[in-house]
Amino acid sequence: MTAKIIAVINRKGGCGKTTISMMLGGAIANKKKKVLVADGNSEQGSAIRWASVASSDKPFPADVVEIGDTTDQIHNELRKYIYDYDFIIVDCPPTAQSVIGESVLLVADLAIVPVEPNPLDIWGTVGIKKLIGEMVIKNIGLKSRLLINKCNPNTRLTKDVLEIISDFGIELFNTKIHKRTVYAEAPAIGGIVHDLGYKAKEAIQEIDQLTKEVIKILK
Ligand SMILES: Nc1ncnc2c1ncn2[C@@H]1O[C@H](COP(=O)(O)OP(=O)(O)O)[C@@H](O)[C@H]1O
Ligand SMILES: [Mg+2]
């Protein structure tokens, strides 16, 4: 097996990189795939901490390791895991603060760019679009998708943003992740929304749909 590498990446913090990395990591692992989430934000270590909250009789479904966030050699560090996993998901630190995003994109198969549907956040992703454009020249197989996160479909703002974003230049996932309390609750139980039962049913559905899309893109 040779792992498919997914970079969850954006310029700024707070757009949901760790949340999406852990949801996808957990959901793909529950499909009997070997998944590694590589926590590239060691200063915060949120993915590591998230997994450490899980109880020993129900551990987090994916392995989670820390990778250094000061080196530009992450592509080499990832190579040592590549034969042991089906998927490696790299929870990148904000690219505005770190060089690792660039080195992850050298070996990634897919870049997922979570973005909140408001003008400031959309404008903020112009830099990432440029970086991905530069890295595609070195890593021709690199695919990329924007992922709308914290979507609140009933607001005028979201509707306006969704209209303009289709011309942004990076393809959009069909799946949108909505703003839901269960996403913020999942880290507290060291699991994913699937572990929160009935109250999370809409979230479970959208994560399952996202998982399917990701696997299809990487086929
Ligand atoms: N879809 C969502 N609905 C509600 N809260 C969310 C959602 N996605 C992320 N959050 C919350 O937003 C905050 C930032 O998310 P996080 O995944 O840590 O972002 P990043 O890793 O990009 O800094 C966290 O408190 C998280 O629980
Ligand atoms: Mg994070």
XYZ file of C-alpha atoms and ligand atoms in Angstrom, residues 17-18 41 44 46 91-92, ligand 2:
8
model
C -8.412 22.618 9.531
C -8.083 20.476 12.665
C 0.645 22.405 14.508
C -1.139 23.950 19.639
C -4.878 20.130 18.964
C -3.371 19.043 9.589
C -1.207 21.947 8.443
Mg -5.737 23.647 14.010
